[in-house]
Every structure is written in C-alpha cells, then in structure tokens.
Amino acid sequence: MFHKLRKWIPLIGILIFAVGVSACTGAPTTNSASASSQTTAANAEQAATAAPKTATEAVSNAKSAAAEATTVPSEAATEAPTEAATLPSVPGLSSNEVADLLHMREEEKLARDVYLALYDKWGLRVFQNIARAEQTHMDAVGDLLKTYGIPDPVAKTKDARGVFESPKLQDLYKQLVAQGSASEIEALKVGATIEDLDIKDLNEAISRTTHSDIQQVYENLKRGSENHMRAFMSNLRARGADYTPQYISEAEFQQILQGSNGRGQGHGQGHGQGRGQGCGGRMGSGKGQGGRWGMVTPSPKP
C-alpha cells in the first residue's frame, strides 16, 4: 500500500506548491489593487473638494482686488475736488486767479513776518524797512480781495505774526526764521530767497490773469521785490557773501541786479539822479538812498 502511494507523492507536492504560489501572488495583488484604487479615489475626492475651495478663494480674491481697485481711484478723485472746494467761486475770476490772489496775500505776509522776526534777532535796518514795504504789498492784495468779495485768509488768522492759513507757508515761515537766526549772512540770504520766490510766483500769477487791475498790482509787487532783491544782495556782498537764485533763472537774476529791466535804476522819473530809484515803489521815493541799488533803506511801496 505504501509502495503504491509513493508514486503519487511527487504529484501531490507539485499540487501543493501550485496552490501556495497562487495563494501568495493572487490575494496580495487583489489587495494591492484595492489599496491603490482607494488611494486614487481618496486623491480624487480631495482634489474634488479642493477645487471648489480654490475657485471660491479666487472669486473672493478677485472681489477684494476689484474693491481695492475702485477704492484707490475714489480716494484720489476726492482729494482734488476737496482742495478745489476750499476756493470760493467768484464771478468773473478763474479758479487760478482766485488761488493766486489768496496765495499772494499770505506770501506777502510771509515776507513781512519773517523780516520782522529777523529784525528782532539782528537789528538790521534793511529788514525793518522792507517789512514796512511788505505791509503795503499785503494791503494792495487785500484791497483786491475786497473788490472781488474773496474771504481774506489773513483776517481768518487775525493777522497774527507767524500764523498762516496755508500749511505750506506755515512750514516755510518756521524754516526761514530758523535759517535766518543762524547768522546775519544767513538772515540776508533768507531775504534774498523770499524775494526770489516772490518774483517767481508773481511771474506765474501775472501769466494766469486777464484782469488789468490784478495785473497792475502784481507788476507793482514785482517791481518792489526786484528792488528788495537788490537791497539784500548789496548787504550780502558788503559782507563778502553771495546768493544763488533758487527759483528764477540766473539770467533774470542778473538782469534784476544790473537794473537792465528799467525797474530799478532810473525808475521814478529820475529822482535821485538815477541812483537807486524805485526802491520805494512806482515813484522811486527815497531819492537814491543806499546808493546805486537803494540797498539799505528802501521806502514802502505799493
């Protein structure tokens, strides 16, 4: 019996081996495929849930960007109208003409107030004398404000020394007084700087108005500023110092100093034999005080 069974042992072994291989390779393959399928499904599910989230974020970001895009121009758009809204509407005058009148009223006050402060500091008569002239400049522009019914910024500040409605001029006042308090030479340079700026602003204001009364006042103020520039330059050069223009051109600056524009020397119907005329304004009062340029004691002028 055992002898007969011994012939089947190799076949049985082969069958057992085959079953084992099938068991070892078949099931894990099925499990691996299942696991892979599960992973793929999970990834797909994750991607499916992530996509709507990403789209939502994109929409949200787009809305935020659109809101920002409309907010910035809106702010920029309201700044200019707000600034323009501070200018009164005056029949017959452009907004530029109104703005220039308001500015020149306070800029002449700036000159007066700075010169008074520097006179208090250094006691130089040139500052006292020109401060008086600047008061007449203020009054001339103030009369124009009354004529056209424009609210006076100087009245709003009660004409307090060193106080301005314009923030720009307020800061400039502090800066110039601080600079001029350093030394007499720096003080005289401040004087030249103010006249330099004044002439530049008057040139621009003259070009922007079509009214002869306003033009006439500006022209008179400009003549006065040119005379004041000559006075400050004389005092500077007498001390071995100089000034380089910051606002007007070098050519215009030299023309003013040389009096070649006909508004300094020889102006005022020849009073003072052509020496320093016009230091006080359109009639050249003072008759040549202070020498060729009317340097030290210019008289008040409109």
PDB file of C-alpha atoms in Angstrom:
ATOM      1  CA  MET A   1       0.000   0.000   0.000  1.00  0.00           C
ATOM      2  CA  PHE A   2       2.733   2.425   0.928  1.00  0.00           C
ATOM      3  CA  HIS A   3       4.635   1.416  -2.131  1.00  0.00           C
ATOM      4  CA  LYS A   4       1.699   2.423  -4.321  1.00  0.00           C
ATOM      5  CA  LEU A   5       1.230   5.803  -2.620  1.00  0.00           C
ATOM      6  CA  ARG A   6       4.910   6.592  -3.011  1.00  0.00           C
ATOM      7  CA  LYS A   7       4.340   7.112  -6.737  1.00  0.00           C
ATOM      8  CA  TRP A   8       1.814   9.910  -6.092  1.00  0.00           C
ATOM      9  CA  ILE A   9       3.943  11.908  -3.642  1.00  0.00           C
ATOM     10  CA  PRO A  10       5.705  13.994  -6.344  1.00  0.00           C
ATOM     11  CA  LEU A  11       2.354  14.889  -7.917  1.00  0.00           C
ATOM     12  CA  ILE A  12       0.879  15.880  -4.571  1.00  0.00           C
ATOM     13  CA  GLY A  13       3.909  18.064  -3.886  1.00  0.00           C
ATOM     14  CA  ILE A  14       3.509  19.814  -7.205  1.00  0.00           C
ATOM     15  CA  LEU A  15      -0.158  20.479  -6.479  1.00  0.00           C
ATOM     16  CA  ILE A  16       0.635  21.870  -3.002  1.00  0.00           C
ATOM     17  CA  PHE A  17       3.342  24.099  -4.481  1.00  0.00           C
ATOM     18  CA  ALA A  18       0.983  25.435  -7.112  1.00  0.00           C
ATOM     19  CA  VAL A  19      -1.700  26.229  -4.573  1.00  0.00           C
ATOM     20  CA  GLY A  20       0.867  28.029  -2.400  1.00  0.00           C
ATOM     21  CA  VAL A  21       2.089  30.168  -5.255  1.00  0.00           C
ATOM     22  CA  SER A  22      -1.439  31.078  -6.153  1.00  0.00           C
ATOM     23  CA  ALA A  23      -2.174  31.970  -2.562  1.00  0.00           C
ATOM     24  CA  CYS A  24       0.997  34.056  -2.310  1.00  0.00           C
ATOM     25  CA  THR A  25       0.528  36.023  -5.520  1.00  0.00           C
ATOM     26  CA  GLY A  26      -3.198  36.264  -6.119  1.00  0.00           C
ATOM     27  CA  ALA A  27      -4.525  37.733  -2.881  1.00  0.00           C
ATOM     28  CA  PRO A  28      -1.866  40.388  -2.379  1.00  0.00           C
ATOM     29  CA  THR A  29      -2.336  41.501  -5.966  1.00  0.00           C
ATOM     30  CA  THR A  30      -6.036  41.945  -5.295  1.00  0.00           C
ATOM     31  CA  ASN A  31      -5.332  43.781  -2.021  1.00  0.00           C
ATOM     32  CA  SER A  32      -2.719  45.989  -3.704  1.00  0.00           C
ATOM     33  CA  ALA A  33      -5.092  46.945  -6.462  1.00  0.00           C
ATOM     34  CA  SER A  34      -7.773  47.662  -3.929  1.00  0.00           C
ATOM     35  CA  ALA A  35      -5.423  49.831  -1.882  1.00  0.00           C
ATOM     36  CA  SER A  36      -4.256  51.654  -4.973  1.00  0.00           C
ATOM     37  CA  SER A  37      -7.839  52.197  -6.023  1.00  0.00           C
ATOM     38  CA  GLN A  38      -8.701  53.506  -2.592  1.00  0.00           C
ATOM     39  CA  THR A  39      -5.714  55.906  -2.676  1.00  0.00           C
ATOM     40  CA  THR A  40      -6.662  57.130  -6.120  1.00  0.00           C
ATOM     41  CA  ALA A  41     -10.255  57.650  -5.033  1.00  0.00           C
ATOM     42  CA  ALA A  42      -9.134  59.495  -1.952  1.00  0.00           C
ATOM     43  CA  ASN A  43      -6.906  61.722  -4.029  1.00  0.00           C
ATOM     44  CA  ALA A  44      -9.699  62.358  -6.467  1.00  0.00           C
ATOM     45  CA  GLU A  45     -12.069  63.174  -3.646  1.00  0.00           C
ATOM     46  CA  GLN A  46      -9.516  65.509  -2.133  1.00  0.00           C
ATOM     47  CA  ALA A  47      -8.984  67.208  -5.478  1.00  0.00           C
ATOM     48  CA  ALA A  48     -12.740  67.449  -5.967  1.00  0.00           C
ATOM     49  CA  THR A  49     -13.205  69.168  -2.633  1.00  0.00           C
ATOM     50  CA  ALA A  50     -10.130  71.338  -3.076  1.00  0.00           C
ATOM     51  CA  ALA A  51     -11.187  72.658  -6.476  1.00  0.00           C
ATOM     52  CA  PRO A  52     -14.336  74.399  -5.272  1.00  0.00           C
ATOM     53  CA  LYS A  53     -12.341  75.836  -2.378  1.00  0.00           C
ATOM     54  CA  THR A  54      -9.719  77.199  -4.753  1.00  0.00           C
ATOM     55  CA  ALA A  55     -12.376  78.656  -7.023  1.00  0.00           C
ATOM     56  CA  THR A  56     -14.089  80.278  -4.066  1.00  0.00           C
ATOM     57  CA  GLU A  57     -10.821  81.783  -2.942  1.00  0.00           C
ATOM     58  CA  ALA A  58     -10.165  83.044  -6.442  1.00  0.00           C
ATOM     59  CA  VAL A  59     -13.551  84.723  -6.593  1.00  0.00           C
ATOM     60  CA  SER A  60     -13.034  86.187  -3.154  1.00  0.00           C
ATOM     61  CA  ASN A  61      -9.582  87.468  -4.124  1.00  0.00           C
ATOM     62  CA  ALA A  62     -10.965  88.891  -7.331  1.00  0.00           C
ATOM     63  CA  LYS A  63     -13.663  90.738  -5.410  1.00  0.00           C
ATOM     64  CA  SER A  64     -11.093  92.072  -2.969  1.00  0.00           C
ATOM     65  CA  ALA A  65      -8.855  93.230  -5.810  1.00  0.00           C
ATOM     66  CA  ALA A  66     -11.799  94.874  -7.520  1.00  0.00           C
ATOM     67  CA  ALA A  67     -12.761  96.609  -4.297  1.00  0.00           C
ATOM     68  CA  GLU A  68      -9.208  97.883  -3.858  1.00  0.00           C
ATOM     69  CA  ALA A  69      -9.074  98.993  -7.469  1.00  0.00           C
ATOM     70  CA  THR A  70     -12.195 101.097  -7.020  1.00  0.00           C
ATOM     71  CA  THR A  71     -11.202 102.409  -3.598  1.00  0.00           C
ATOM     72  CA  VAL A  72      -7.822 103.889  -4.579  1.00  0.00           C
ATOM     73  CA  PRO A  73      -9.094 105.963  -7.517  1.00  0.00           C
ATOM     74  CA  SER A  74     -12.017 107.043  -5.389  1.00  0.00           C
ATOM     75  CA  GLU A  75      -9.661 108.445  -2.752  1.00  0.00           C
ATOM     76  CA  ALA A  76      -7.529 110.139  -5.389  1.00  0.00           C
ATOM     77  CA  ALA A  77     -10.619 111.557  -7.039  1.00  0.00           C
ATOM     78  CA  THR A  78     -11.890 113.126  -3.818  1.00  0.00           C
ATOM     79  CA  GLU A  79      -8.580 114.776  -2.903  1.00  0.00           C
ATOM     80  CA  ALA A  80      -8.507 117.262  -5.784  1.00  0.00           C
ATOM     81  CA  PRO A  81     -12.189 118.283  -5.502  1.00  0.00           C
ATOM     82  CA  THR A  82     -11.744 118.772  -1.760  1.00  0.00           C
ATOM     83  CA  GLU A  83      -8.787 121.040  -2.383  1.00  0.00           C
ATOM     84  CA  ALA A  84     -10.673 122.880  -5.117  1.00  0.00           C
ATOM     85  CA  ALA A  85     -13.722 123.138  -2.883  1.00  0.00           C
ATOM     86  CA  THR A  86     -11.742 125.350  -0.461  1.00  0.00           C
ATOM     87  CA  LEU A  87     -11.570 128.037  -3.167  1.00  0.00           C
ATOM     88  CA  PRO A  88     -14.577 130.343  -3.229  1.00  0.00           C
ATOM     89  CA  SER A  89     -16.413 130.675  -6.502  1.00  0.00           C
ATOM     90  CA  VAL A  90     -16.008 134.251  -7.694  1.00  0.00           C
ATOM     91  CA  PRO A  91     -17.951 135.541 -10.704  1.00  0.00           C
ATOM     92  CA  GLY A  92     -15.598 136.738 -13.409  1.00  0.00           C
ATOM     93  CA  LEU A  93     -12.473 135.116 -11.941  1.00  0.00           C
ATOM     94  CA  SER A  94     -10.998 131.736 -12.761  1.00  0.00           C
ATOM     95  CA  SER A  95     -10.050 129.321 -10.000  1.00  0.00           C
ATOM     96  CA  ASN A  96      -6.383 130.029 -10.782  1.00  0.00           C
ATOM     97  CA  GLU A  97      -6.906 133.759 -10.334  1.00  0.00           C
ATOM     98  CA  VAL A  98      -8.638 133.229  -7.008  1.00  0.00           C
ATOM     99  CA  ALA A  99      -5.948 130.821  -5.824  1.00  0.00           C
ATOM    100  CA  ASP A 100      -3.184 133.235  -6.851  1.00  0.00           C
ATOM    101  CA  LEU A 101      -4.777 136.166  -5.009  1.00  0.00           C
ATOM    102  CA  LEU A 102      -5.136 134.125  -1.825  1.00  0.00           C
ATOM    103  CA  HIS A 103      -1.579 132.843  -2.118  1.00  0.00           C
ATOM    104  CA  MET A 104      -0.024 136.234  -2.801  1.00  0.00           C
ATOM    105  CA  ARG A 105      -1.881 137.758   0.146  1.00  0.00           C
ATOM    106  CA  GLU A 106      -0.269 135.266   2.505  1.00  0.00           C
ATOM    107  CA  GLU A 107       3.089 135.179   0.723  1.00  0.00           C
ATOM    108  CA  GLU A 108       3.469 138.938   1.220  1.00  0.00           C
ATOM    109  CA  LYS A 109       2.575 138.352   4.863  1.00  0.00           C
ATOM    110  CA  LEU A 110       5.243 135.662   4.999  1.00  0.00           C
ATOM    111  CA  ALA A 111       7.839 138.179   3.831  1.00  0.00           C
ATOM    112  CA  ARG A 112       6.700 140.780   6.357  1.00  0.00           C
ATOM    113  CA  ASP A 113       6.610 138.365   9.290  1.00  0.00           C
ATOM    114  CA  VAL A 114       9.980 136.780   8.535  1.00  0.00           C
ATOM    115  CA  TYR A 115      11.644 140.175   8.137  1.00  0.00           C
ATOM    116  CA  LEU A 116      10.194 141.410  11.406  1.00  0.00           C
ATOM    117  CA  ALA A 117      11.443 138.279  13.178  1.00  0.00           C
ATOM    118  CA  LEU A 118      14.928 138.693  11.696  1.00  0.00           C
ATOM    119  CA  TYR A 119      14.978 142.395  12.551  1.00  0.00           C
ATOM    120  CA  ASP A 120      14.188 141.462  16.148  1.00  0.00           C
ATOM    121  CA  LYS A 121      17.059 138.967  16.032  1.00  0.00           C
ATOM    122  CA  TRP A 122      19.774 141.030  14.326  1.00  0.00           C
ATOM    123  CA  GLY A 123      18.627 144.646  14.361  1.00  0.00           C
ATOM    124  CA  LEU A 124      19.486 145.191  10.666  1.00  0.00           C
ATOM    125  CA  ARG A 125      17.516 148.155   9.337  1.00  0.00           C
ATOM    126  CA  VAL A 126      17.121 146.565   5.923  1.00  0.00           C
ATOM    127  CA  PHE A 127      14.684 144.088   7.458  1.00  0.00           C
ATOM    128  CA  GLN A 128      12.687 146.768   9.252  1.00  0.00           C
ATOM    129  CA  ASN A 129      12.410 148.954   6.161  1.00  0.00           C
ATOM    130  CA  ILE A 130      11.456 146.161   3.766  1.00  0.00           C
ATOM    131  CA  ALA A 131       8.960 144.771   6.291  1.00  0.00           C
ATOM    132  CA  ARG A 132       7.138 148.100   6.040  1.00  0.00           C
ATOM    133  CA  ALA A 133       7.082 147.768   2.260  1.00  0.00           C
ATOM    134  CA  GLU A 134       5.717 144.238   2.556  1.00  0.00           C
ATOM    135  CA  GLN A 135       2.839 145.607   4.615  1.00  0.00           C
ATOM    136  CA  THR A 136       1.855 147.837   1.702  1.00  0.00           C
ATOM    137  CA  HIS A 137       2.073 144.768  -0.573  1.00  0.00           C
ATOM    138  CA  MET A 138      -0.273 142.913   1.726  1.00  0.00           C
ATOM    139  CA  ASP A 139      -2.681 145.834   1.717  1.00  0.00           C
ATOM    140  CA  ALA A 140      -2.673 146.046  -2.088  1.00  0.00           C
ATOM    141  CA  VAL A 141      -3.643 142.379  -2.441  1.00  0.00           C
ATOM    142  CA  GLY A 142      -6.102 142.740   0.434  1.00  0.00           C
ATOM    143  CA  ASP A 143      -7.864 145.512  -1.485  1.00  0.00           C
ATOM    144  CA  LEU A 144      -8.256 143.162  -4.462  1.00  0.00           C
ATOM    145  CA  LEU A 145      -9.783 140.518  -2.197  1.00  0.00           C
ATOM    146  CA  LYS A 146     -12.329 143.060  -1.008  1.00  0.00           C
ATOM    147  CA  THR A 147     -13.038 144.213  -4.555  1.00  0.00           C
ATOM    148  CA  TYR A 148     -13.848 140.688  -5.695  1.00  0.00           C
ATOM    149  CA  GLY A 149     -15.534 139.554  -2.489  1.00  0.00           C
ATOM    150  CA  ILE A 150     -12.943 136.877  -1.661  1.00  0.00           C
ATOM    151  CA  PRO A 151     -12.640 135.820   2.016  1.00  0.00           C
ATOM    152  CA  ASP A 152      -9.335 137.065   3.422  1.00  0.00           C
ATOM    153  CA  PRO A 153      -7.064 134.345   4.884  1.00  0.00           C
ATOM    154  CA  VAL A 154      -5.195 136.978   6.911  1.00  0.00           C
ATOM    155  CA  ALA A 155      -8.437 138.009   8.583  1.00  0.00           C
ATOM    156  CA  LYS A 156      -9.074 134.374   9.472  1.00  0.00           C
ATOM    157  CA  THR A 157      -5.748 134.211  11.334  1.00  0.00           C
ATOM    158  CA  LYS A 158      -6.330 137.713  12.808  1.00  0.00           C
ATOM    159  CA  ASP A 159      -3.063 138.801  11.178  1.00  0.00           C
ATOM    160  CA  ALA A 160      -1.108 137.129  13.952  1.00  0.00           C
ATOM    161  CA  ARG A 161       2.613 137.202  13.241  1.00  0.00           C
ATOM    162  CA  GLY A 162       3.917 133.857  12.013  1.00  0.00           C
ATOM    163  CA  VAL A 163       0.446 132.314  11.661  1.00  0.00           C
ATOM    164  CA  PHE A 164      -0.824 131.269   8.228  1.00  0.00           C
ATOM    165  CA  GLU A 165      -3.855 129.510   6.856  1.00  0.00           C
ATOM    166  CA  SER A 166      -1.672 127.782   4.244  1.00  0.00           C
ATOM    167  CA  PRO A 167       0.173 124.791   5.781  1.00  0.00           C
ATOM    168  CA  LYS A 168       2.887 125.173   3.156  1.00  0.00           C
ATOM    169  CA  LEU A 169       3.575 128.785   4.078  1.00  0.00           C
ATOM    170  CA  GLN A 170       3.326 127.943   7.770  1.00  0.00           C
ATOM    171  CA  ASP A 171       6.127 125.401   7.417  1.00  0.00           C
ATOM    172  CA  LEU A 172       8.156 127.751   5.221  1.00  0.00           C
ATOM    173  CA  TYR A 173       7.928 130.503   7.820  1.00  0.00           C
ATOM    174  CA  LYS A 174       9.373 128.261  10.511  1.00  0.00           C
ATOM    175  CA  GLN A 175      12.110 127.032   8.207  1.00  0.00           C
ATOM    176  CA  LEU A 176      13.174 130.510   7.077  1.00  0.00           C
ATOM    177  CA  VAL A 177      13.177 132.027  10.563  1.00  0.00           C
ATOM    178  CA  ALA A 178      15.285 129.125  11.824  1.00  0.00           C
ATOM    179  CA  GLN A 179      17.746 129.534   8.956  1.00  0.00           C
ATOM    180  CA  GLY A 180      17.936 133.303   9.354  1.00  0.00           C
ATOM    181  CA  SER A 181      18.543 133.015  13.074  1.00  0.00           C
ATOM    182  CA  ALA A 182      21.899 131.297  12.483  1.00  0.00           C
ATOM    183  CA  SER A 183      23.813 134.433  11.431  1.00  0.00           C
ATOM    184  CA  GLU A 184      23.434 137.838   9.804  1.00  0.00           C
ATOM    185  CA  ILE A 185      24.595 136.428   6.475  1.00  0.00           C
ATOM    186  CA  GLU A 186      22.066 133.586   6.635  1.00  0.00           C
ATOM    187  CA  ALA A 187      19.388 136.119   7.524  1.00  0.00           C
ATOM    188  CA  LEU A 188      20.223 138.190   4.434  1.00  0.00           C
ATOM    189  CA  LYS A 189      20.208 135.034   2.309  1.00  0.00           C
ATOM    190  CA  VAL A 190      16.732 134.302   3.635  1.00  0.00           C
ATOM    191  CA  GLY A 191      15.682 137.770   2.486  1.00  0.00           C
ATOM    192  CA  ALA A 192      17.051 137.107  -0.996  1.00  0.00           C
ATOM    193  CA  THR A 193      15.327 133.698  -1.031  1.00  0.00           C
ATOM    194  CA  ILE A 194      11.940 135.193  -0.188  1.00  0.00           C
ATOM    195  CA  GLU A 195      12.232 137.817  -2.927  1.00  0.00           C
ATOM    196  CA  ASP A 196      13.434 135.141  -5.351  1.00  0.00           C
ATOM    197  CA  LEU A 197      10.350 133.028  -4.620  1.00  0.00           C
ATOM    198  CA  ASP A 198       8.067 136.055  -4.679  1.00  0.00           C
ATOM    199  CA  ILE A 199       9.253 137.119  -8.132  1.00  0.00           C
ATOM    200  CA  LYS A 200       8.778 133.598  -9.486  1.00  0.00           C
ATOM    201  CA  ASP A 201       5.250 133.348  -8.092  1.00  0.00           C
ATOM    202  CA  LEU A 202       4.354 136.811  -9.367  1.00  0.00           C
ATOM    203  CA  ASN A 203       5.601 135.937 -12.862  1.00  0.00           C
ATOM    204  CA  GLU A 204       3.297 132.927 -12.869  1.00  0.00           C
ATOM    205  CA  ALA A 205       0.343 134.812 -11.396  1.00  0.00           C
ATOM    206  CA  ILE A 206       0.700 137.578 -14.000  1.00  0.00           C
ATOM    207  CA  SER A 207       0.602 134.979 -16.766  1.00  0.00           C
ATOM    208  CA  ARG A 208      -2.611 133.458 -15.364  1.00  0.00           C
ATOM    209  CA  THR A 209      -4.778 136.551 -15.081  1.00  0.00           C
ATOM    210  CA  THR A 210      -6.608 138.537 -17.734  1.00  0.00           C
ATOM    211  CA  HIS A 211      -7.739 141.341 -15.411  1.00  0.00           C
ATOM    212  CA  SER A 212      -5.817 144.598 -15.806  1.00  0.00           C
ATOM    213  CA  ASP A 213      -6.337 145.685 -12.185  1.00  0.00           C
ATOM    214  CA  ILE A 214      -4.882 142.435 -10.882  1.00  0.00           C
ATOM    215  CA  GLN A 215      -2.025 142.581 -13.381  1.00  0.00           C
ATOM    216  CA  GLN A 216      -1.175 146.125 -12.319  1.00  0.00           C
ATOM    217  CA  VAL A 217      -0.968 145.192  -8.652  1.00  0.00           C
ATOM    218  CA  TYR A 218       1.198 142.159  -9.427  1.00  0.00           C
ATOM    219  CA  GLU A 219       3.505 144.263 -11.603  1.00  0.00           C
ATOM    220  CA  ASN A 220       3.926 146.770  -8.784  1.00  0.00           C
ATOM    221  CA  LEU A 221       4.669 143.990  -6.302  1.00  0.00           C
ATOM    222  CA  LYS A 222       7.213 142.526  -8.689  1.00  0.00           C
ATOM    223  CA  ARG A 223       8.994 145.872  -9.051  1.00  0.00           C
ATOM    224  CA  GLY A 224       9.145 146.109  -5.293  1.00  0.00           C
ATOM    225  CA  SER A 225      10.530 142.570  -4.953  1.00  0.00           C
ATOM    226  CA  GLU A 226      13.227 143.327  -7.514  1.00  0.00           C
ATOM    227  CA  ASN A 227      14.269 146.387  -5.507  1.00  0.00           C
ATOM    228  CA  HIS A 228      14.286 144.333  -2.326  1.00  0.00           C
ATOM    229  CA  MET A 229      16.455 141.710  -4.018  1.00  0.00           C
ATOM    230  CA  ARG A 230      18.975 144.400  -4.912  1.00  0.00           C
ATOM    231  CA  ALA A 231      18.952 145.640  -1.318  1.00  0.00           C
ATOM    232  CA  PHE A 232      19.613 142.197   0.143  1.00  0.00           C
ATOM    233  CA  MET A 233      22.317 141.451  -2.425  1.00  0.00           C
ATOM    234  CA  SER A 234      24.084 144.725  -1.633  1.00  0.00           C
ATOM    235  CA  ASN A 235      24.128 143.871   2.051  1.00  0.00           C
ATOM    236  CA  LEU A 236      25.352 140.348   1.352  1.00  0.00           C
ATOM    237  CA  ARG A 237      28.199 141.462  -0.920  1.00  0.00           C
ATOM    238  CA  ALA A 238      29.209 144.144   1.536  1.00  0.00           C
ATOM    239  CA  ARG A 239      29.876 141.238   3.921  1.00  0.00           C
ATOM    240  CA  GLY A 240      31.748 139.174   1.343  1.00  0.00           C
ATOM    241  CA  ALA A 241      28.833 136.789   0.792  1.00  0.00           C
ATOM    242  CA  ASP A 242      26.611 135.988  -2.185  1.00  0.00           C
ATOM    243  CA  TYR A 243      23.365 134.287  -3.144  1.00  0.00           C
ATOM    244  CA  THR A 244      22.473 131.905  -5.974  1.00  0.00           C
ATOM    245  CA  PRO A 245      18.866 132.070  -7.219  1.00  0.00           C
ATOM    246  CA  GLN A 246      16.745 129.021  -6.488  1.00  0.00           C
ATOM    247  CA  TYR A 247      13.506 129.932  -8.247  1.00  0.00           C
ATOM    248  CA  ILE A 248      14.087 132.442 -11.042  1.00  0.00           C
ATOM    249  CA  SER A 249      16.652 131.930 -13.790  1.00  0.00           C
ATOM    250  CA  GLU A 250      20.231 133.124 -13.474  1.00  0.00           C
ATOM    251  CA  ALA A 251      19.641 135.405 -16.469  1.00  0.00           C
ATOM    252  CA  GLU A 252      16.658 137.091 -14.830  1.00  0.00           C
ATOM    253  CA  PHE A 253      18.549 137.342 -11.557  1.00  0.00           C
ATOM    254  CA  GLN A 254      21.489 139.119 -13.182  1.00  0.00           C
ATOM    255  CA  GLN A 255      19.130 141.368 -15.106  1.00  0.00           C
ATOM    256  CA  ILE A 256      17.499 142.430 -11.853  1.00  0.00           C
ATOM    257  CA  LEU A 257      20.830 143.148 -10.183  1.00  0.00           C
ATOM    258  CA  GLN A 258      22.009 145.193 -13.142  1.00  0.00           C
ATOM    259  CA  GLY A 259      18.743 147.071 -13.321  1.00  0.00           C
ATOM    260  CA  SER A 260      18.606 146.425 -17.076  1.00  0.00           C
ATOM    261  CA  ASN A 261      14.863 145.806 -16.930  1.00  0.00           C
ATOM    262  CA  GLY A 262      14.316 149.513 -16.301  1.00  0.00           C
ATOM    263  CA  ARG A 263      12.566 148.925 -12.987  1.00  0.00           C
ATOM    264  CA  GLY A 264      15.328 149.785 -10.595  1.00  0.00           C
ATOM    265  CA  GLN A 265      17.808 152.361 -11.796  1.00  0.00           C
ATOM    266  CA  GLY A 266      16.294 155.368 -13.453  1.00  0.00           C
ATOM    267  CA  HIS A 267      12.750 154.411 -12.449  1.00  0.00           C
ATOM    268  CA  GLY A 268      10.584 157.032 -10.793  1.00  0.00           C
ATOM    269  CA  GLN A 269      11.010 159.963 -13.154  1.00  0.00           C
ATOM    270  CA  GLY A 270      14.703 160.389 -12.496  1.00  0.00           C
ATOM    271  CA  HIS A 271      14.556 161.276  -8.813  1.00  0.00           C
ATOM    272  CA  GLY A 272      17.946 160.879  -7.153  1.00  0.00           C
ATOM    273  CA  GLN A 273      19.788 161.229 -10.468  1.00  0.00           C
ATOM    274  CA  GLY A 274      19.213 157.657 -11.443  1.00  0.00           C
ATOM    275  CA  ARG A 275      20.700 156.186  -8.279  1.00  0.00           C
ATOM    276  CA  GLY A 276      18.512 153.643  -6.518  1.00  0.00           C
ATOM    277  CA  GLN A 277      15.203 154.927  -7.814  1.00  0.00           C
ATOM    278  CA  GLY A 278      12.201 152.758  -7.318  1.00  0.00           C
ATOM    279  CA  CYS A 279      13.381 151.331  -4.033  1.00  0.00           C
ATOM    280  CA  GLY A 280      10.136 152.574  -2.599  1.00  0.00           C
ATOM    281  CA  GLY A 281       7.900 151.669  -5.498  1.00  0.00           C
ATOM    282  CA  ARG A 282       6.455 153.298  -8.547  1.00  0.00           C
ATOM    283  CA  MET A 283       7.527 156.871  -7.707  1.00  0.00           C
ATOM    284  CA  GLY A 284      11.064 155.981  -6.704  1.00  0.00           C
ATOM    285  CA  SER A 285      10.814 157.755  -3.376  1.00  0.00           C
ATOM    286  CA  GLY A 286      13.914 157.897  -1.268  1.00  0.00           C
ATOM    287  CA  LYS A 287      15.933 159.664  -3.951  1.00  0.00           C
ATOM    288  CA  GLY A 288      18.780 157.242  -4.199  1.00  0.00           C
ATOM    289  CA  GLN A 289      19.026 156.229  -0.574  1.00  0.00           C
ATOM    290  CA  GLY A 290      21.551 153.487  -0.028  1.00  0.00           C
ATOM    291  CA  GLY A 291      23.467 154.033  -3.275  1.00  0.00           C
ATOM    292  CA  ARG A 292      23.127 152.561  -6.712  1.00  0.00           C
ATOM    293  CA  TRP A 293      20.631 149.838  -5.820  1.00  0.00           C
ATOM    294  CA  GLY A 294      18.803 151.585  -2.937  1.00  0.00           C
ATOM    295  CA  MET A 295      20.172 148.794  -0.769  1.00  0.00           C
ATOM    296  CA  VAL A 296      19.692 149.636   2.831  1.00  0.00           C
ATOM    297  CA  THR A 297      16.667 151.848   3.263  1.00  0.00           C
ATOM    298  CA  PRO A 298      14.027 151.151   0.622  1.00  0.00           C
ATOM    299  CA  SER A 299      10.843 153.077   1.286  1.00  0.00           C
ATOM    300  CA  PRO A 300       7.418 151.429   1.383  1.00  0.00           C
ATOM    301  CA  LYS A 301       5.713 150.980  -1.960  1.00  0.00           C
ATOM    302  CA  PRO A 302       2.526 149.504  -3.348  1.00  0.00           C
TER     303      PRO A 302
END
